[in-house]
CSV table of C-alpha atoms and ligand atoms in Angstrom, one decimal:
chain,number,residue,atom,x,y,z
A,28,MET,CA,-0.1,0.1,0.2
A,29,LEU,CA,3.0,2.2,0.9
A,30,LYS,CA,4.3,2.0,-2.3
A,31,ARG,CA,1.7,3.7,-4.4
A,32,PRO,CA,1.7,7.2,-2.4
A,33,LEU,CA,5.2,7.4,-3.1
A,34,ALA,CA,4.7,6.8,-6.5
A,35,LEU,CA,2.1,9.3,-6.8
A,36,ILE,CA,4.6,11.8,-4.8
A,37,ALA,CA,7.1,10.8,-6.7
A,38,ALA,CA,5.0,11.3,-9.8
A,39,LEU,CA,3.8,14.6,-8.9
A,40,LEU,CA,7.5,16.0,-7.8
A,41,LEU,CA,8.2,15.5,-11.6
A,42,ILE,CA,5.6,17.2,-13.2
A,43,LEU,CA,6.0,20.3,-11.1
A,44,LEU,CA,9.8,19.9,-11.8
A,45,PHE,CA,9.5,19.3,-15.5
A,46,SER,CA,6.7,22.5,-15.8
A,47,TRP,CA,9.1,24.5,-13.8
A,48,SER,CA,11.9,23.7,-16.3
A,49,LEU,CA,9.5,25.2,-18.8
A,50,ARG,CA,8.3,28.0,-17.0
A,51,SER,CA,11.5,29.2,-16.0
A,52,LYS,CA,13.6,28.0,-19.4
A,53,PRO,CA,15.3,31.6,-20.3
A,54,SER,CA,13.0,33.6,-23.4
A,55,ALA,CA,14.9,35.0,-26.2
A,56,GLU,CA,14.8,38.4,-27.3
A,57,VAL,CA,15.7,38.8,-30.5
A,58,ALA,CA,15.9,42.2,-32.7
A,59,ARG,CA,15.8,42.5,-36.6
A,60,THR,CA,15.3,45.9,-38.7
A,61,ALA,CA,13.9,45.9,-42.7
A,62,LEU,CA,13.9,48.9,-45.2
A,63,ILE,CA,9.7,48.9,-45.8
A,64,MET,CA,7.3,52.1,-47.1
A,65,GLY,CA,10.6,54.2,-47.6
A,66,THR,CA,11.1,53.6,-43.5
A,67,LEU,CA,13.3,51.4,-41.4
A,68,VAL,CA,11.1,48.7,-39.4
A,69,GLU,CA,12.7,47.1,-36.3
A,70,ILE,CA,11.0,44.5,-34.6
A,71,LYS,CA,12.2,43.0,-31.1
A,72,ALA,CA,10.6,39.5,-30.0
A,73,VAL,CA,10.7,37.4,-26.9
A,74,GLY,CA,10.0,33.6,-27.1
A,75,PRO,CA,11.1,30.7,-26.1
A,76,ASP,CA,13.6,30.0,-28.5
A,77,GLU,CA,15.6,32.2,-31.3
A,78,LYS,CA,14.3,30.0,-34.0
A,79,SER,CA,10.8,30.3,-33.3
A,80,ILE,CA,11.1,33.8,-32.9
A,81,GLU,CA,13.1,34.2,-36.5
A,82,THR,CA,10.4,32.7,-38.6
A,83,ALA,CA,7.7,34.7,-36.7
A,84,ILE,CA,9.8,38.4,-37.5
A,85,SER,CA,10.3,37.2,-40.8
A,86,ASP,CA,6.3,36.8,-41.2
A,87,ALA,CA,5.6,39.5,-39.2
A,88,PHE,CA,8.1,41.5,-42.5
A,89,SER,CA,6.7,40.1,-45.2
A,90,THR,CA,3.1,41.2,-43.9
A,91,MET,CA,4.3,44.4,-43.9
A,92,ARG,CA,5.5,44.3,-47.6
A,93,THR,CA,1.7,43.1,-49.1
A,94,GLU,CA,0.3,45.9,-46.9
A,95,GLU,CA,3.1,48.3,-48.5
A,96,ALA,CA,1.9,46.4,-51.9
A,97,ARG,CA,-1.4,47.2,-51.6
A,98,PHE,CA,-1.5,50.7,-50.0
A,99,SER,CA,1.5,52.4,-51.9
A,100,THR,CA,1.0,55.2,-54.2
A,101,ARG,CA,4.4,54.2,-55.5
A,102,VAL,CA,3.1,50.5,-57.1
A,103,GLU,CA,0.8,50.8,-60.1
A,104,THR,CA,-0.8,47.6,-59.6
A,105,SER,CA,-1.9,48.8,-55.6
A,106,GLN,CA,-5.7,49.0,-54.5
A,107,ILE,CA,-4.6,52.8,-54.4
A,108,SER,CA,-3.6,53.9,-57.4
A,109,ALA,CA,-6.0,51.6,-59.0
A,110,ILE,CA,-8.8,53.9,-57.2
A,111,ASN,CA,-6.5,56.8,-58.3
A,112,ARG,CA,-7.0,55.9,-61.7
A,113,ALA,CA,-10.3,55.1,-61.9
A,114,SER,CA,-13.0,56.6,-62.9
A,115,THR,CA,-16.0,54.8,-61.9
A,116,ALA,CA,-16.1,53.1,-58.5
A,117,VAL,CA,-13.3,50.2,-58.0
A,118,GLU,CA,-14.2,47.0,-55.9
A,119,VAL,CA,-11.9,47.0,-52.7
A,120,GLU,CA,-10.1,44.1,-50.0
A,121,PRO,CA,-11.8,44.0,-46.7
A,122,GLN,CA,-8.2,45.9,-45.4
A,123,VAL,CA,-8.1,48.9,-47.7
A,124,LEU,CA,-12.3,49.4,-46.6
A,125,PHE,CA,-11.0,49.0,-43.0
A,126,VAL,CA,-8.5,51.5,-44.0
A,127,LEU,CA,-10.1,53.6,-45.5
A,128,GLN,CA,-13.7,54.2,-43.2
A,129,LEU,CA,-11.0,54.3,-40.7
A,130,GLY,CA,-10.0,57.4,-42.2
A,131,GLN,CA,-13.0,58.6,-42.8
A,132,GLU,CA,-14.4,58.3,-39.0
A,133,ILE,CA,-11.1,60.7,-38.5
A,134,SER,CA,-12.0,62.7,-41.6
A,135,ARG,CA,-15.0,63.3,-40.1
A,136,GLU,CA,-14.2,64.3,-36.2
A,137,SER,CA,-10.9,66.0,-36.8
A,138,GLY,CA,-12.8,68.4,-39.4
A,139,GLY,CA,-10.8,68.0,-42.8
A,140,ALA,CA,-7.5,68.0,-40.4
A,141,PHE,CA,-6.6,64.2,-41.8
A,142,HIS,CA,-7.3,64.7,-45.5
A,143,MET,CA,-6.7,60.9,-47.5
A,144,GLY,CA,-7.1,63.1,-50.6
A,145,LEU,CA,-3.2,64.8,-51.1
A,146,GLY,CA,-2.3,62.9,-53.3
A,147,ASP,CA,-1.0,65.6,-55.6
A,148,LEU,CA,-0.2,67.8,-53.1
A,149,VAL,CA,2.1,65.8,-51.9
A,150,LYS,CA,3.8,65.1,-54.8
A,151,LEU,CA,4.3,68.6,-55.9
A,152,TRP,CA,6.1,69.3,-52.9
A,153,ASN,CA,8.1,66.5,-53.3
A,154,PHE,CA,9.6,65.7,-49.9
A,155,GLU,CA,11.8,62.8,-51.9
A,156,ALA,CA,13.6,65.4,-54.5
A,157,VAL,CA,17.2,65.3,-53.8
A,158,THR,CA,16.8,69.3,-53.3
A,159,PRO,CA,13.0,69.5,-52.3
A,160,ARG,CA,11.5,72.8,-52.9
A,161,VAL,CA,8.5,75.6,-52.0
A,162,PRO,CA,5.9,75.5,-54.7
A,163,ALA,CA,4.5,78.1,-56.1
A,164,LEU,CA,1.3,79.3,-54.7
A,165,SER,CA,-0.6,79.1,-57.9
A,166,ASP,CA,0.6,75.4,-58.1
A,167,ILE,CA,-0.3,74.3,-54.5
A,168,GLN,CA,-3.7,76.0,-55.5
A,169,GLN,CA,-4.5,73.9,-58.6
A,170,VAL,CA,-3.8,70.3,-56.9
A,171,LEU,CA,-5.5,71.6,-53.3
A,172,PRO,CA,-8.2,68.8,-53.3
A,173,ALA,CA,-12.3,69.3,-52.4
A,174,SER,CA,-12.3,68.9,-49.0
A,175,ALA,CA,-12.0,65.7,-46.9
A,176,GLU,CA,-15.9,64.5,-46.5
A,177,ASP,CA,-15.9,65.3,-50.6
A,178,ALA,CA,-12.4,63.3,-51.0
A,179,ILE,CA,-14.6,59.7,-51.5
A,180,SER,CA,-17.6,57.8,-51.4
A,181,ILE,CA,-17.5,54.3,-49.7
A,182,SER,CA,-20.6,52.0,-51.0
A,183,GLY,CA,-20.4,48.6,-49.8
A,184,THR,CA,-17.2,47.6,-51.0
A,185,GLN,CA,-17.0,50.0,-54.2
A,186,VAL,CA,-15.0,52.8,-53.4
A,187,GLU,CA,-15.0,56.0,-55.9
A,188,ARG,CA,-13.3,59.4,-55.7
A,189,ILE,CA,-16.2,61.8,-55.9
A,190,ASP,CA,-13.9,64.9,-57.0
A,191,PRO,CA,-11.7,64.0,-59.9
A,192,ARG,CA,-9.1,66.4,-58.6
A,193,THR,CA,-8.5,63.6,-55.3
A,194,GLN,CA,-5.5,61.9,-55.2
A,195,LEU,CA,-5.5,59.0,-52.5
A,196,ASP,CA,-2.1,59.7,-50.6
A,197,LEU,CA,-2.4,56.9,-47.1
A,198,GLY,CA,1.2,58.5,-45.9
A,199,GLY,CA,-0.3,58.9,-42.7
A,200,ILE,CA,-2.5,55.8,-42.0
A,201,ALA,CA,-1.5,53.1,-43.7
A,202,LYS,CA,2.3,52.3,-42.3
A,203,GLY,CA,0.6,52.0,-39.0
A,204,TYR,CA,-2.3,49.5,-40.3
A,205,ALA,CA,1.0,48.1,-41.6
A,206,VAL,CA,2.4,47.8,-37.6
A,207,ASP,CA,-1.0,46.5,-36.8
A,208,ARG,CA,-0.9,43.8,-38.8
A,209,ALA,CA,2.4,42.9,-38.2
A,210,ILE,CA,1.6,42.5,-34.4
A,211,ASP,CA,-1.4,40.0,-35.3
A,212,VAL,CA,1.2,37.8,-37.0
A,213,LEU,CA,3.9,37.7,-34.2
A,214,ARG,CA,0.7,37.4,-31.5
A,215,ASN,CA,-0.7,34.3,-33.9
A,216,ALA,CA,2.6,32.8,-33.9
A,217,GLY,CA,2.3,32.6,-30.1
A,218,LEU,CA,4.7,35.1,-29.2
A,219,GLU,CA,3.2,37.6,-26.1
A,220,SER,CA,5.6,40.2,-25.9
A,221,ALA,CA,7.3,42.2,-28.6
A,222,SER,CA,6.9,45.7,-30.1
A,223,ILE,CA,7.6,47.0,-33.3
A,224,ASN,CA,8.6,50.1,-34.5
A,225,ALA,CA,7.6,51.9,-38.3
A,226,GLY,CA,10.0,55.4,-37.8
A,227,GLY,CA,7.6,56.1,-35.0
A,228,ASP,CA,4.8,54.4,-35.5
A,229,ILE,CA,5.2,51.7,-32.3
A,230,GLY,CA,2.9,49.1,-31.7
A,231,LEU,CA,3.9,46.9,-29.1
A,232,LEU,CA,2.5,42.9,-28.2
A,233,GLY,CA,2.1,43.0,-24.0
A,234,GLY,CA,4.8,44.0,-22.0
A,235,HIS,CA,8.8,43.4,-22.3
A,236,GLY,CA,9.2,40.0,-20.2
A,237,GLU,CA,7.6,41.2,-17.2
A,238,ARG,CA,7.8,44.7,-16.9
A,239,PRO,CA,6.1,47.5,-19.4
A,240,TRP,CA,8.1,48.4,-22.5
A,241,LYS,CA,9.7,51.6,-21.6
A,242,ILE,CA,8.9,53.8,-24.9
A,243,GLY,CA,11.1,57.6,-25.7
A,244,ILE,CA,9.8,60.3,-27.1
A,245,GLN,CA,12.0,61.9,-29.7
A,246,HIS,CA,13.1,65.5,-28.6
A,247,PRO,CA,11.7,67.9,-31.8
A,248,ARG,CA,14.7,70.0,-32.2
A,249,ASN,CA,17.3,68.4,-29.6
A,250,LEU,CA,17.9,65.1,-32.4
A,251,GLY,CA,19.5,62.1,-30.5
A,252,GLU,CA,17.7,63.3,-27.4
A,253,LEU,CA,14.9,62.3,-25.6
A,254,LEU,CA,12.3,64.5,-24.4
A,255,ALA,CA,9.7,62.5,-22.6
A,256,THR,CA,9.6,58.4,-21.8
A,257,VAL,CA,6.3,56.4,-20.9
A,258,GLU,CA,5.9,52.7,-19.8
A,259,LEU,CA,2.7,51.0,-21.7
A,260,ARG,CA,1.9,47.3,-22.8
A,261,ASP,CA,-0.3,46.3,-25.6
A,262,ARG,CA,-0.8,49.8,-26.7
A,263,ALA,CA,-0.1,51.9,-29.7
A,264,ILE,CA,2.3,54.9,-29.7
A,265,VAL,CA,2.1,56.8,-32.5
A,266,THR,CA,4.5,60.6,-33.2
A,267,SER,CA,4.2,62.4,-35.8
A,268,GLY,CA,6.7,65.4,-35.8
A,269,ASP,CA,8.0,68.3,-38.2
A,270,TYR,CA,11.5,66.9,-38.5
A,271,GLU,CA,10.7,63.3,-39.7
A,272,ARG,CA,10.9,64.8,-43.8
A,273,PHE,CA,11.8,68.5,-43.8
A,274,PHE,CA,13.7,71.2,-45.3
A,275,MET,CA,14.8,74.7,-44.6
A,276,ASP,CA,14.6,77.8,-47.2
A,277,GLN,CA,15.5,81.1,-46.1
A,278,GLY,CA,15.4,79.8,-42.1
A,279,VAL,CA,11.4,78.9,-42.1
A,280,ARG,CA,10.9,75.4,-41.7
A,281,TYR,CA,9.0,73.4,-44.5
A,282,HIS,CA,7.9,69.6,-43.6
A,283,HIS,CA,5.3,66.8,-44.8
A,284,ILE,CA,1.9,67.2,-42.9
A,285,PHE,CA,0.1,69.6,-44.6
A,286,ASP,CA,-3.2,71.8,-43.2
A,287,PRO,CA,-5.3,70.4,-46.1
A,288,GLN,CA,-6.9,74.4,-46.5
A,289,THR,CA,-3.8,75.9,-46.9
A,290,GLY,CA,-2.0,72.9,-48.8
A,291,MET,CA,1.2,74.2,-46.4
A,292,PRO,CA,3.2,72.4,-43.9
A,293,ALA,CA,0.8,72.8,-40.5
A,294,ARG,CA,2.2,75.4,-38.8
A,295,GLY,CA,1.1,74.9,-35.3
A,296,CYS,CA,3.4,72.0,-33.7
A,297,GLN,CA,6.5,70.0,-34.1
A,298,SER,CA,5.6,67.0,-32.7
A,299,VAL,CA,2.8,64.6,-31.7
A,300,SER,CA,2.1,61.7,-29.8
A,301,VAL,CA,-1.0,59.7,-29.7
A,302,VAL,CA,-1.5,56.5,-27.3
A,303,ALA,CA,-4.5,54.5,-28.8
A,304,ARG,CA,-5.2,50.8,-29.2
A,305,THR,CA,-4.0,50.5,-32.6
A,306,VAL,CA,-1.2,51.8,-34.7
A,307,ALA,CA,-4.1,52.9,-37.0
A,308,GLU,CA,-5.6,54.8,-35.2
A,309,ALA,CA,-2.8,56.7,-33.4
A,310,ASP,CA,-0.9,57.4,-36.9
A,311,ALA,CA,-3.7,58.9,-37.9
A,312,LEU,CA,-4.9,60.6,-35.1
A,313,ALA,CA,-1.2,61.9,-34.7
A,314,THR,CA,-1.1,63.8,-38.0
A,315,ALA,CA,-4.6,65.1,-37.3
A,316,VAL,CA,-4.2,66.5,-33.8
A,317,PHE,CA,-0.4,68.0,-35.4
A,318,VAL,CA,-3.3,70.3,-38.1
A,319,LEU,CA,-5.3,71.2,-35.7
A,320,GLY,CA,-2.5,72.5,-33.0
A,321,PRO,CA,-2.2,72.3,-29.5
A,322,VAL,CA,-5.9,74.2,-28.1
A,323,LYS,CA,-7.9,72.3,-31.1
A,324,GLY,CA,-5.6,69.4,-30.7
A,325,LEU,CA,-5.5,69.0,-27.2
A,326,ALA,CA,-9.4,69.1,-26.6
A,327,PHE,CA,-9.7,66.7,-30.0
A,328,LEU,CA,-7.8,64.1,-28.2
A,329,GLU,CA,-9.4,65.3,-24.5
A,330,LYS,CA,-12.9,63.5,-26.1
A,331,SER,CA,-11.4,61.0,-27.9
A,332,LEU,CA,-12.1,57.3,-26.1
A,333,GLU,CA,-9.6,55.6,-25.3
A,334,VAL,CA,-6.8,58.2,-26.7
A,335,GLU,CA,-4.0,59.7,-24.8
A,336,GLY,CA,-1.3,62.1,-26.0
A,337,LEU,CA,1.9,64.5,-25.6
A,338,ILE,CA,1.7,68.0,-27.8
A,339,VAL,CA,5.1,69.6,-28.2
A,340,ASP,CA,3.7,73.4,-29.7
A,341,ALA,CA,5.3,75.5,-32.5
A,342,ALA,CA,7.4,77.6,-29.3
A,343,GLY,CA,8.4,73.8,-27.8
A,344,GLN,CA,5.8,74.1,-25.1
A,345,THR,CA,4.5,70.9,-24.4
A,346,ALA,CA,1.0,69.8,-24.0
A,347,THR,CA,-0.1,66.5,-22.4
A,348,THR,CA,-3.7,65.0,-22.2
A,349,SER,CA,-4.7,64.6,-18.5
A,350,GLY,CA,-4.8,60.6,-18.9
A,351,LEU,CA,-0.8,60.6,-19.9
A,352,LYS,CA,0.4,63.1,-17.4
A,353,ASP,CA,1.2,60.6,-14.3
A,354,GLN,CA,3.0,58.4,-17.0
A,355,ILE,CA,5.3,60.8,-18.6
A,356,GLN,CA,8.9,60.3,-17.2
A,357,TRP,CA,10.5,63.7,-18.1
A,358,ARG,CA,13.5,63.7,-19.6
B,13,FAD,P1,2.6,61.1,-40.4
B,13,FAD,O1,2.3,62.4,-39.8
B,13,FAD,O2,2.3,59.4,-40.0
B,13,FAD,O3,2.1,61.4,-41.9
B,13,FAD,C1,2.2,62.1,-42.7
B,13,FAD,C2,2.2,61.6,-44.6
B,13,FAD,O4,1.1,61.5,-44.3
B,13,FAD,C3,2.2,62.6,-45.9
B,13,FAD,O5,3.5,62.1,-45.9
B,13,FAD,C4,1.1,63.0,-46.3
B,13,FAD,O6,1.8,61.3,-47.5
B,13,FAD,C5,0.3,62.6,-45.8
B,13,FAD,N1,-0.5,63.2,-45.1
B,13,FAD,C6,0.3,64.8,-44.8
B,13,FAD,N2,-0.8,66.1,-44.5
B,13,FAD,C7,-2.4,65.4,-44.6
B,13,FAD,C8,-3.4,65.6,-43.5
B,13,FAD,N3,-3.2,66.6,-43.0
B,13,FAD,N4,-3.5,63.7,-43.1
B,13,FAD,C9,-3.6,63.1,-43.7
B,13,FAD,N5,-2.6,62.6,-44.2
B,13,FAD,C10,-1.4,63.8,-44.6
B,13,FAD,N6,9.0,56.5,-48.0
B,13,FAD,C11,9.6,56.4,-49.4
B,13,FAD,O7,10.1,57.3,-49.3
B,13,FAD,N7,10.0,55.7,-50.4
B,13,FAD,C12,8.4,54.6,-50.5
B,13,FAD,O8,8.8,53.6,-51.1
B,13,FAD,C13,7.7,55.2,-49.5
B,13,FAD,N8,6.5,53.9,-49.4
B,13,FAD,C14,5.2,54.0,-48.4
B,13,FAD,C15,4.2,52.9,-48.6
B,13,FAD,C16,3.4,52.9,-48.0
B,13,FAD,C17,1.9,52.5,-47.9
B,13,FAD,C18,3.3,53.7,-47.2
B,13,FAD,C19,1.9,54.5,-46.1
B,13,FAD,C20,3.8,55.2,-47.0
B,13,FAD,C21,5.5,54.9,-48.0
B,13,FAD,N9,6.4,55.5,-47.3
B,13,FAD,C22,7.0,55.5,-48.6
B,13,FAD,C23,6.1,57.2,-46.7
B,13,FAD,C24,5.1,58.1,-47.0
B,13,FAD,O9,6.3,58.4,-48.2
B,13,FAD,C25,5.2,58.9,-46.0
B,13,FAD,O10,6.6,59.3,-45.9
B,13,FAD,C26,5.0,58.1,-44.3
B,13,FAD,O11,3.7,57.5,-44.5
B,13,FAD,C27,4.8,59.2,-43.6
B,13,FAD,O12,4.7,59.0,-42.0
B,13,FAD,P2,5.0,59.8,-40.6
B,13,FAD,O13,4.6,58.5,-39.8
B,13,FAD,O14,6.7,60.5,-40.8
B,13,FAD,O15,4.1,61.0,-40.9
B,14,MG,MG1,1.2,59.0,-38.8
């Protein structure tokens, strides 16, 4: 009789020992970068072993490349290019429908500050030129599109440009969406701790191991220095700044975030960081708030659900939403 309980205890001990060894198994951390959408994308992930992490990271990068091919105005075969060429409605995939509907919602809520129809204006300013220059006002007037509301009409899975001058450009939302899809790939691969940074559009899966991720917010004028840090888990944080794509002309800074009313770079902010549930939402909101400026932008963030933010205005003064104040560690 005595034997059986002993065997039972021994078996229990073995199971405990085995599960303890699994849990305490030192996890591996892998970081990889790739150039996608003209942006250096870094993926960091923690998991049980390097091999499975490497596979998940490379699948995440290929998912981002698929989204680039779907949304890029530089790819003739993309759905966005098809809409920009068509004079009638175009049948679109669910991913494109989702992004266009989200963008339209943020356009409406921001009073048109977020505008997906600035493609010709983006082309005119051409920040990717070797020596970008300020276009003539008459040329800007030529390419100013109709209001954001009247950019496109969506019915069912069909999308149509309402105003022929509209040329879609999703530079302010599709990069964030691609990061969201890549986070899904890492999650579906069974990872619980990862971060993806695509040029300031950051998606976080879980925490950094047991701790939250510590995210640095770039100082908009002292590049290489941090303005602040914030600790987050399972969130998105996106920063839009006038220091990312810009040139100086006669002491004036011209950058790539436009006021759709004037066709000129928005002048109210130096940078805007937004924390939200998804990177696509944070991406578009950061662009919208940058155009709205510090006063209207802060009010807009305060009334948006589960969204927080930090604004650096044109004079370098900071403003933070009430829900983020206590989480910011200033440098
Ligand atoms: P954000 O503030 O997020 O957005 C600014 C961008 O949004 C501008 O570049 C413009 O595209 C657009 N925008 C400007 N004003 C507004 C406004 N008021 N409302 C809404 N949108 C506005 N870059 C390259 O150099 N080479 C590439 O091949 C390339 N391919 C890309 C493919 C895709 C699918 C995407 C999404 C981006 C690509 N880019 C590429 C980068 C793109 O050109 C923008 O520079 C980038 O998306 C800007 O992101 P941001 O976070 O810096 O600025
Ligand atoms: Mg953005």
